[in-house]
Backbone as ProteinMPNN parsed JSONL, in Angstrom:
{"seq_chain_A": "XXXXXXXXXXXXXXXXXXXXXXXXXXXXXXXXXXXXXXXXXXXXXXXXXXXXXXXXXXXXXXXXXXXXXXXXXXXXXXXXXXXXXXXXXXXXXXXXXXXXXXXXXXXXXXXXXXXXXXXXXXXXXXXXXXXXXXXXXXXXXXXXXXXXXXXXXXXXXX", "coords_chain_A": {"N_chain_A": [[0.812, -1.191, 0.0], [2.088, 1.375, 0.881], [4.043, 1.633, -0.923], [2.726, 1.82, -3.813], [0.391, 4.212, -2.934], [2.899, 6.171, -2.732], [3.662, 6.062, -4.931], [1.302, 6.933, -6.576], [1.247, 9.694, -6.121], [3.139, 10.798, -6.253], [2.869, 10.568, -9.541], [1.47, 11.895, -9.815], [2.295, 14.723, -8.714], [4.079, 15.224, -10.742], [8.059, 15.949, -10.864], [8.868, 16.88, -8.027], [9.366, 14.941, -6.175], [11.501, 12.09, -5.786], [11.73, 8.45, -5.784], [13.346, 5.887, -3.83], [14.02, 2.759, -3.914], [14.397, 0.275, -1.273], [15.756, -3.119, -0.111], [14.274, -4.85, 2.378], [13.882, -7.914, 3.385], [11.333, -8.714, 5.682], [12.207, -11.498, 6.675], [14.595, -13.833, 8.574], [16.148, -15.176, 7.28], [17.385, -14.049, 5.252], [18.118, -11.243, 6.314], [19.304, -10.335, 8.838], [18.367, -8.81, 10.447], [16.304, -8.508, 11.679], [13.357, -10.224, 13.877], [12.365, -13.978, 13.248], [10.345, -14.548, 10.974], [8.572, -13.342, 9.411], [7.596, -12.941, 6.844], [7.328, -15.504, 4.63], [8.102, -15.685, 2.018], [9.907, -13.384, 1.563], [12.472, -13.114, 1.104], [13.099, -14.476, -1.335], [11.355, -12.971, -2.939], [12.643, -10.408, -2.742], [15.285, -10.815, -3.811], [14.302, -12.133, -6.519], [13.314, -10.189, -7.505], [15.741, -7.925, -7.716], [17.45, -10.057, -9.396], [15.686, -9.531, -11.498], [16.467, -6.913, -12.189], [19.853, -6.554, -12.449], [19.411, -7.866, -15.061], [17.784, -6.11, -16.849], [17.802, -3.156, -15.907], [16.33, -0.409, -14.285], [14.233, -0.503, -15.202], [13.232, -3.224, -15.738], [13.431, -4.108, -12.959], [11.145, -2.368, -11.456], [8.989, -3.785, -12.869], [9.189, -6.659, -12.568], [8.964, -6.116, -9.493], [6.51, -5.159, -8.996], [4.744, -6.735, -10.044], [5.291, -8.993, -8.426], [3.603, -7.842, -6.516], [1.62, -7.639, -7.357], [0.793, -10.364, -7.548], [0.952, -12.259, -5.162], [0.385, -14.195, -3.723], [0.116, -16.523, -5.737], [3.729, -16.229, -6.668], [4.664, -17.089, -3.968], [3.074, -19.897, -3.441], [3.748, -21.041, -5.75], [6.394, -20.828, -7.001], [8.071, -20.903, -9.316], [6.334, -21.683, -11.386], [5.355, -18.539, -11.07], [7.659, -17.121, -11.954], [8.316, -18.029, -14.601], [5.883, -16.715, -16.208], [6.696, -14.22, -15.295], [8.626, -13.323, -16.279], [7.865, -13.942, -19.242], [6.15, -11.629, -19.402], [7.431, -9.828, -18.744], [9.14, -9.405, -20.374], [12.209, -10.093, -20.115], [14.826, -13.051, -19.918], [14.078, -16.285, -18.653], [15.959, -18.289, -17.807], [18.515, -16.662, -17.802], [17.13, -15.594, -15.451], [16.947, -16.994, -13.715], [19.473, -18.423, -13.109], [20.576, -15.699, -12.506], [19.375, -15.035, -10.058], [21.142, -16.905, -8.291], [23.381, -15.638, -8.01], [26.021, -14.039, -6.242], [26.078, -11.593, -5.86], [23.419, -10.522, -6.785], [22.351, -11.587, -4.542], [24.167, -9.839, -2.441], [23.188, -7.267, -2.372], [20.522, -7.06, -1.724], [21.51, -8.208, 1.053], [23.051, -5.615, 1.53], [21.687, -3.604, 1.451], [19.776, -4.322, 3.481], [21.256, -3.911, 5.915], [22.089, -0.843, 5.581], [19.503, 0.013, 6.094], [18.78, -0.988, 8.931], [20.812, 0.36, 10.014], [19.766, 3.493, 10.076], [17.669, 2.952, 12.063], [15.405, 1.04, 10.692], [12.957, -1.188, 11.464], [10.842, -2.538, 10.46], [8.345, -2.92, 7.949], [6.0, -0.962, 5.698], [9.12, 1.173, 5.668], [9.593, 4.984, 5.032], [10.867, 7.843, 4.278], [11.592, 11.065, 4.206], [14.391, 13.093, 2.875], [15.891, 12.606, 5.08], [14.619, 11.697, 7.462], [12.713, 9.952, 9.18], [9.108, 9.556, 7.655], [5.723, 9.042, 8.839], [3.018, 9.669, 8.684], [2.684, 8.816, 5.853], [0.46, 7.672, 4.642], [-1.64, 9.685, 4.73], [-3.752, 11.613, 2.978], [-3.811, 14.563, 3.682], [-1.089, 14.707, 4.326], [0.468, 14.964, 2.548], [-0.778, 16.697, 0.727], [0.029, 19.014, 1.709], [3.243, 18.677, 1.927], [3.543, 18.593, -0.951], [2.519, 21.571, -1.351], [4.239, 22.945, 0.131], [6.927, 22.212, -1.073], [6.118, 23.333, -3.573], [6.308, 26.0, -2.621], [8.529, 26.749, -2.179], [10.196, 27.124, -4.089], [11.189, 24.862, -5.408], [10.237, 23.423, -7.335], [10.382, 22.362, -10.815]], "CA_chain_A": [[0.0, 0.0, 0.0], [2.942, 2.505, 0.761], [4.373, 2.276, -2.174], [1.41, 2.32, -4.365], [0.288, 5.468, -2.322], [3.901, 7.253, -3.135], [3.813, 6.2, -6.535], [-0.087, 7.791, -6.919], [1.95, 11.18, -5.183], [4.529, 11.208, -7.687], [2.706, 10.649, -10.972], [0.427, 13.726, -9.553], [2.835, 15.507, -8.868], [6.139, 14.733, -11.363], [9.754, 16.929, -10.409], [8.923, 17.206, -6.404], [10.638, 13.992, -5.229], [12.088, 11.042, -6.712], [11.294, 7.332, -4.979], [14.575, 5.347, -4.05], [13.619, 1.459, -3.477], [15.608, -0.192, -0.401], [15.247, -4.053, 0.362], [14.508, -4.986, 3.615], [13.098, -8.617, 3.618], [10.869, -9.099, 7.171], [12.488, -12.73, 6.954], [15.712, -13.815, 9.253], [16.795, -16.325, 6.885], [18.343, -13.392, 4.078], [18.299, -10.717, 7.207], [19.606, -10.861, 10.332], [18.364, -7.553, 11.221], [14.61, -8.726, 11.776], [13.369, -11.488, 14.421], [11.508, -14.487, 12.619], [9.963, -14.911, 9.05], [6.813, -12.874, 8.96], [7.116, -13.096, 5.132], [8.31, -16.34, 4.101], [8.422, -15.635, 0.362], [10.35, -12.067, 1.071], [13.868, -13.291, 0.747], [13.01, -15.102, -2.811], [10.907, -12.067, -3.664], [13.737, -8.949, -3.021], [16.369, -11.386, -4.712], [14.06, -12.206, -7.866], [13.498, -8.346, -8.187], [17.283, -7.673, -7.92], [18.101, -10.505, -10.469], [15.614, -8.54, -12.553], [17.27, -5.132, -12.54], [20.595, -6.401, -13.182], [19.038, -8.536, -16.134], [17.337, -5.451, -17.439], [17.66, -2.322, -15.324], [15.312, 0.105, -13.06], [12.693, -0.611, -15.806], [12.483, -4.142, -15.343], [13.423, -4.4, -11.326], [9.579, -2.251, -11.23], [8.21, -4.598, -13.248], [9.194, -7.581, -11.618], [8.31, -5.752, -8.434], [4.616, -5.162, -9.629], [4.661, -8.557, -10.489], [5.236, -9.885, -7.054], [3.118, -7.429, -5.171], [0.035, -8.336, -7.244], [0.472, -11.874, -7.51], [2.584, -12.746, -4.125], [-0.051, -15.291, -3.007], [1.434, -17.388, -6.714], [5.046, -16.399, -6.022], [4.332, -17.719, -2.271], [3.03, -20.955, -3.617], [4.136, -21.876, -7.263], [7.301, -19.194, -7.278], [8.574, -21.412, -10.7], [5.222, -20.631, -12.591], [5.393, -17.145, -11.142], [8.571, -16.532, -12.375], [7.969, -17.918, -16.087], [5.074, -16.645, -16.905], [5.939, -12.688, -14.803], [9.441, -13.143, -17.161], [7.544, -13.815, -20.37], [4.988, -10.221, -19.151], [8.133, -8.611, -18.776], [9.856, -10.015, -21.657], [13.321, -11.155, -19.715], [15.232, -14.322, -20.095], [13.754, -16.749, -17.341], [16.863, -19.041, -17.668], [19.122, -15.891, -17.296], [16.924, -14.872, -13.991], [17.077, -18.225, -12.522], [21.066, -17.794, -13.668], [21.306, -14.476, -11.558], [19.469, -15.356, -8.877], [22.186, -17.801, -7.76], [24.954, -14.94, -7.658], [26.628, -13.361, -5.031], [26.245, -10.313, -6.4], [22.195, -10.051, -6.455], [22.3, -11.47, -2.897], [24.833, -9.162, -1.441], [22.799, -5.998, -3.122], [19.47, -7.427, -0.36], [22.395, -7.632, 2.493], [23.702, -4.365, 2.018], [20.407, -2.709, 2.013], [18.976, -4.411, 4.484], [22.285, -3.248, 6.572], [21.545, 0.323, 5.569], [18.072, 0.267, 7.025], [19.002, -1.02, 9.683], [21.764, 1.657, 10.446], [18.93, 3.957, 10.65], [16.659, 2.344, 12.667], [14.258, 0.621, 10.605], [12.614, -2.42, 12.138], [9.563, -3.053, 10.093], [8.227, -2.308, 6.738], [7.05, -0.186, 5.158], [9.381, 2.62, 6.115], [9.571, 5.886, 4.309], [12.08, 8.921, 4.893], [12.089, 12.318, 3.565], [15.179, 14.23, 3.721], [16.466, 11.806, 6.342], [13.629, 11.763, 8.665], [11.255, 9.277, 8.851], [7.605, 9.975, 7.321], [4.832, 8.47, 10.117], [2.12, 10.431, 8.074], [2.815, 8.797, 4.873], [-0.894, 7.347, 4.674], [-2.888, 10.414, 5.154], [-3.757, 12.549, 2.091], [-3.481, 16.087, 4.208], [0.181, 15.131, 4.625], [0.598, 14.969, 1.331], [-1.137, 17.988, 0.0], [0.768, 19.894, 2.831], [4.305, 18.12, 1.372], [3.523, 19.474, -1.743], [2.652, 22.557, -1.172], [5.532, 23.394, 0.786], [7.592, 21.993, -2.099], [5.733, 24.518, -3.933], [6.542, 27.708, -2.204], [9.77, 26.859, -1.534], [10.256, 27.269, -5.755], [11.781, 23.751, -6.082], [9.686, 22.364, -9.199], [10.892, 22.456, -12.005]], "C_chain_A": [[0.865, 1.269, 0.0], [3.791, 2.95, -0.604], [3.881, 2.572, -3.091], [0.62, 3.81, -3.884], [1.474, 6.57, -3.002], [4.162, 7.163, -4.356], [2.285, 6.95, -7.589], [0.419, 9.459, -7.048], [2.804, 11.721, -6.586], [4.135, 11.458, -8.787], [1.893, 11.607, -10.716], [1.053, 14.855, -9.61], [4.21, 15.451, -9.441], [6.877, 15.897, -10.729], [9.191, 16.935, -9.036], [9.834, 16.359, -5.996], [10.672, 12.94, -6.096], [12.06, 9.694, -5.453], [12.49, 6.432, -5.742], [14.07, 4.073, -3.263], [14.789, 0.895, -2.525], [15.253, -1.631, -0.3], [15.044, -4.421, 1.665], [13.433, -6.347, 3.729], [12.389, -8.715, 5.528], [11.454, -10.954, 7.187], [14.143, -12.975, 7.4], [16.507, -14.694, 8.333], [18.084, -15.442, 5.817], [18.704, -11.73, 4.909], [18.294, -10.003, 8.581], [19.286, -9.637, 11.16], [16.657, -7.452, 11.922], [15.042, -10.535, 12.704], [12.374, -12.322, 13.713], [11.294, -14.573, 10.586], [8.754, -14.672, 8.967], [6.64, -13.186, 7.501], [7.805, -14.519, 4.912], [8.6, -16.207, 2.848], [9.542, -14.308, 0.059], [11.829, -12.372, 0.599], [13.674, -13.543, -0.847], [12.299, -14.099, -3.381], [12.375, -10.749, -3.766], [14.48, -9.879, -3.975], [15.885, -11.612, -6.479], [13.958, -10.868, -8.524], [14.636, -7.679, -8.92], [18.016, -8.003, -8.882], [17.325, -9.116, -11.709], [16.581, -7.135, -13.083], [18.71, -5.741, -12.793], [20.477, -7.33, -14.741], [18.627, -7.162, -17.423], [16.995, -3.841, -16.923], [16.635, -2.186, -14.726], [14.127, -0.207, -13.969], [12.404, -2.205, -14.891], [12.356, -4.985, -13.873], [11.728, -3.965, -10.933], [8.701, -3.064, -11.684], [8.084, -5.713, -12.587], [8.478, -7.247, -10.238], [7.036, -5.729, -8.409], [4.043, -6.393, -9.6], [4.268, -9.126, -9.158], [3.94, -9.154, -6.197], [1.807, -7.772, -5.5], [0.002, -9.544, -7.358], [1.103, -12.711, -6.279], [2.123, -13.708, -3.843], [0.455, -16.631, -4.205], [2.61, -17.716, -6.359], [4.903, -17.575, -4.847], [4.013, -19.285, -2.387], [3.313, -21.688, -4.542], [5.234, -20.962, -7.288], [7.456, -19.689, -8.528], [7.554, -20.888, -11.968], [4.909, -18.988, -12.884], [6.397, -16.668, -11.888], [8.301, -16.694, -14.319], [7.381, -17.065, -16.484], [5.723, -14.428, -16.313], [7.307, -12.626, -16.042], [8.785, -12.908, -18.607], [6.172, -11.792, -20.237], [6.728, -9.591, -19.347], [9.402, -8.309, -19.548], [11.791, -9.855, -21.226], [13.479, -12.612, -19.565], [14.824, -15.102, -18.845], [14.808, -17.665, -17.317], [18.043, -17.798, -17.284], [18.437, -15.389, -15.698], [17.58, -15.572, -13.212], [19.0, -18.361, -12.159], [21.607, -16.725, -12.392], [21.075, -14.281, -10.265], [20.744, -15.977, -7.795], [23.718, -17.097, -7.849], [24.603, -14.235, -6.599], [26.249, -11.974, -5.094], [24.56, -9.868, -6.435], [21.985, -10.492, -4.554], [22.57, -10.167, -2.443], [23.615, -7.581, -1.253], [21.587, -6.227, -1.615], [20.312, -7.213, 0.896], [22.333, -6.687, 2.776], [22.272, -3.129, 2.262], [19.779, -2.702, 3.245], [19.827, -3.517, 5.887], [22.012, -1.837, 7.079], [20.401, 1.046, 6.09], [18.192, -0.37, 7.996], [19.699, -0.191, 10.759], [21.101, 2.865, 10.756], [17.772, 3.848, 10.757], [15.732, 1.657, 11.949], [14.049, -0.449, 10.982], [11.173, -2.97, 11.112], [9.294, -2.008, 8.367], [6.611, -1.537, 6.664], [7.791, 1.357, 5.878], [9.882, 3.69, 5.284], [10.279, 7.563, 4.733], [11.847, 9.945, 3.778], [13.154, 13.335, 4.085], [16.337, 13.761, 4.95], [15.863, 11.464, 7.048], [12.197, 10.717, 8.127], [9.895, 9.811, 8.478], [6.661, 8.49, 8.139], [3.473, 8.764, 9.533], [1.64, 10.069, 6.4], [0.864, 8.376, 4.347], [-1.909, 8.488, 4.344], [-2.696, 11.625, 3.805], [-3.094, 13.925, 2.338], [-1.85, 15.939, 4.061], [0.516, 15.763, 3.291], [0.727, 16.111, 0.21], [0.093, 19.151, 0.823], [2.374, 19.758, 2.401], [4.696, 19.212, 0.262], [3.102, 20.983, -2.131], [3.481, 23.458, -0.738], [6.792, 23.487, -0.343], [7.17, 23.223, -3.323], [6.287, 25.932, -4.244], [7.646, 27.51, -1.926], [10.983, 27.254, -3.163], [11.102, 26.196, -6.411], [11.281, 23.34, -7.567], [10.137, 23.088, -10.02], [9.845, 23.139, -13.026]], "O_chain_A": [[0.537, 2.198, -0.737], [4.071, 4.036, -1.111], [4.298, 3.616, -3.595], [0.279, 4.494, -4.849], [1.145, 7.572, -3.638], [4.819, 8.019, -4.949], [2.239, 7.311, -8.765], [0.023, 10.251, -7.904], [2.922, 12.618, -7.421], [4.671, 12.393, -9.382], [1.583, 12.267, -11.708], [0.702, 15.836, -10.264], [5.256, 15.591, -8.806], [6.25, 16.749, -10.099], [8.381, 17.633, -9.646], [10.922, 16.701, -5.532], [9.936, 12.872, -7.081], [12.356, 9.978, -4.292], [12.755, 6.192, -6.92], [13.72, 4.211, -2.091], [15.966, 0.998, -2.869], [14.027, -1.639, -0.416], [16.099, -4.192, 2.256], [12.278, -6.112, 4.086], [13.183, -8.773, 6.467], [10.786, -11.623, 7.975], [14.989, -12.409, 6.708], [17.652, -14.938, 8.714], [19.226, -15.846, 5.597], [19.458, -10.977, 4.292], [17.45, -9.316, 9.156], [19.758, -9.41, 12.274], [16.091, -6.513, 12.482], [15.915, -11.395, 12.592], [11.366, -11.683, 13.41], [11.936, -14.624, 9.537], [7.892, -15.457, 8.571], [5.593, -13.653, 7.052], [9.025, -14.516, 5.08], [9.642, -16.791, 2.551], [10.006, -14.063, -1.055], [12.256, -11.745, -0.371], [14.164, -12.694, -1.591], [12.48, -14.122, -4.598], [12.898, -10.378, -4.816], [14.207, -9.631, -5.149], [16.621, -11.407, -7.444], [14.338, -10.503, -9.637], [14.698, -7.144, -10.027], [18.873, -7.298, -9.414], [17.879, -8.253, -12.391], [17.112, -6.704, -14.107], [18.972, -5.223, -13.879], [21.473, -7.41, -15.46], [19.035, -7.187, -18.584], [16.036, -3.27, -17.441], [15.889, -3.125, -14.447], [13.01, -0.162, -13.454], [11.728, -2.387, -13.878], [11.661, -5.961, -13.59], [11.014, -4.761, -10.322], [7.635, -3.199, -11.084], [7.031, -5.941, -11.992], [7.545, -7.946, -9.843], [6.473, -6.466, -7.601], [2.99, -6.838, -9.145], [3.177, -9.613, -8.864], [3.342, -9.793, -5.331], [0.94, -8.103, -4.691], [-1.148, -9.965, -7.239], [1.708, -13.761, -6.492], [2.95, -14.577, -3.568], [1.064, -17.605, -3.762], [2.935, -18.811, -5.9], [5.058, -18.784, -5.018], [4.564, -20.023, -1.569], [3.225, -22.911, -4.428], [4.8, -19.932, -7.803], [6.918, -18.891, -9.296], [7.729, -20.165, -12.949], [4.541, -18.356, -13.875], [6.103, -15.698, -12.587], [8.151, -15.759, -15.106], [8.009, -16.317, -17.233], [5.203, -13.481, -16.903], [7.049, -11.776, -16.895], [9.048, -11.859, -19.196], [5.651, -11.176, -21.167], [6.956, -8.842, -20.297], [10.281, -7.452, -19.464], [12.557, -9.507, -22.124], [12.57, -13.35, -19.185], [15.241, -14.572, -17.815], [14.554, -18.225, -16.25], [18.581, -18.085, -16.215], [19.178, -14.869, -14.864], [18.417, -15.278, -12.359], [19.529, -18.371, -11.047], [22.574, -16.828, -11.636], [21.806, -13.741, -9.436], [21.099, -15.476, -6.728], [24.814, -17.654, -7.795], [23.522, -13.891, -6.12], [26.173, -11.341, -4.041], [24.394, -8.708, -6.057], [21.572, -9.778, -3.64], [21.687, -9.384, -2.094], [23.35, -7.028, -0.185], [21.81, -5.607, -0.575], [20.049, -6.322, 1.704], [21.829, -6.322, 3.838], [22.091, -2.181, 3.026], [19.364, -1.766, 3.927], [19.269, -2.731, 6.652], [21.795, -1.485, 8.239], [20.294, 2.227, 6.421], [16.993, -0.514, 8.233], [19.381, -0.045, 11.939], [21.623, 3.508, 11.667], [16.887, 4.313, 10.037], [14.786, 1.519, 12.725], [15.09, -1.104, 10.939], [10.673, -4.052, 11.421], [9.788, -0.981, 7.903], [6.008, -1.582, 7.736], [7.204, 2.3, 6.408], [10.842, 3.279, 4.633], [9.832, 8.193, 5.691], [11.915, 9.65, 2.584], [13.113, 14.08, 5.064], [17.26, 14.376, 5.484], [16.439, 10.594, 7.701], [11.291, 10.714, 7.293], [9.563, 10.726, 9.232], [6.917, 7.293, 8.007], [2.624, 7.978, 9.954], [0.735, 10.622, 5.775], [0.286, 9.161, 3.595], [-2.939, 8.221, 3.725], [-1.71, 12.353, 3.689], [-2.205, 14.427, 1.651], [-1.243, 16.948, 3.701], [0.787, 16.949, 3.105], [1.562, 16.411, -0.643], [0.834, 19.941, 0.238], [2.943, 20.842, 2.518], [5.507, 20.138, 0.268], [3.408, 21.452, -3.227], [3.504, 24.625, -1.128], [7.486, 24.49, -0.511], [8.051, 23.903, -3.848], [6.561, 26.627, -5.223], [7.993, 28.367, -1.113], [12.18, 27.541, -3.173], [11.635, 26.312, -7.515], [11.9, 23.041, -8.588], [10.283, 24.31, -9.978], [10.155, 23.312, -14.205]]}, "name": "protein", "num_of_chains": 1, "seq": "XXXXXXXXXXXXXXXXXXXXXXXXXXXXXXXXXXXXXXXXXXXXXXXXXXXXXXXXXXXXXXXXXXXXXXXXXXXXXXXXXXXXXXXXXXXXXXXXXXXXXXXXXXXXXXXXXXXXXXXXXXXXXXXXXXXXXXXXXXXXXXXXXXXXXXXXXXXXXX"}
């Protein structure tokens, strides 16, 4: 919902702010910065994302992402069919994903994020920062309008 929300924000209002994706699975198994495995599918979801984008850049890391968030209960129980069929939607190699999954190098990318949000404070998803400072408000339209308005008068836009 949070990111769907800040991606409604954005295409309303283009040039104000720019939306920087972090991973932070809620599962202990890919990081150690969370207790448990509220998500069990999140590790195999950030990592299939990740292969995406270095398969096909920031285009097709959103796509993939899209992918998972409307179909997660698939992923979650068939991930193999999910992956074919979200590869052939998003027209990447599904033998190259499965390929990139299994490097070091899309792992580490989930580590080091998760690391990073951890370093300041996050414990739970989703969390959302403007500026440095956590956003608590992100939910509520008024903030929003109030955001951009400020952004506004302050003669940032472009």
């Amino acid at each position: 919902m949070a990111e769907r929300t800040v991606r409604e924000k954005l295409e309303a209002n283009p040039g104000h702010l720019r939306m920087v994706f972090k991973h932070f699975p809620m599962n202990r198994d890919c990081n150690e910065y969370v207790k448990g495995r509220a998500h069990t599918a999140a590790c195999a979801a950030a990592v299939t994302a990740e292969a995406a984008r270095r398969l096909g850049g920031d285009d097709a890391f959103w796509k993939m992402h899209d992918e998972l968030f409307a179909r997660q209960a698939t992923f979650g129980r068939k991930p193999r069919d999910f992956v074919r069929e979200a590869c052939e939607r998003i027209e990447i190699d599904e033998g190259e994903l499965w390929s990139t999954i299994q490097t070091t190098s899309a792992w580490s990318r989930v580590h080091v994020h998760a690391a990073q949000a951890h370093a300041i404070g996050v414990n739970s998803t989703p969390a959302l920062y403007l500026d440095g400072r956590r956003l608590n408000s992100w939910a509520l339209n008024k903030f929003w309008d109030y955001l951009f308005a400020m952004d506004r008068r302050s003669g940032k836009v472009a």
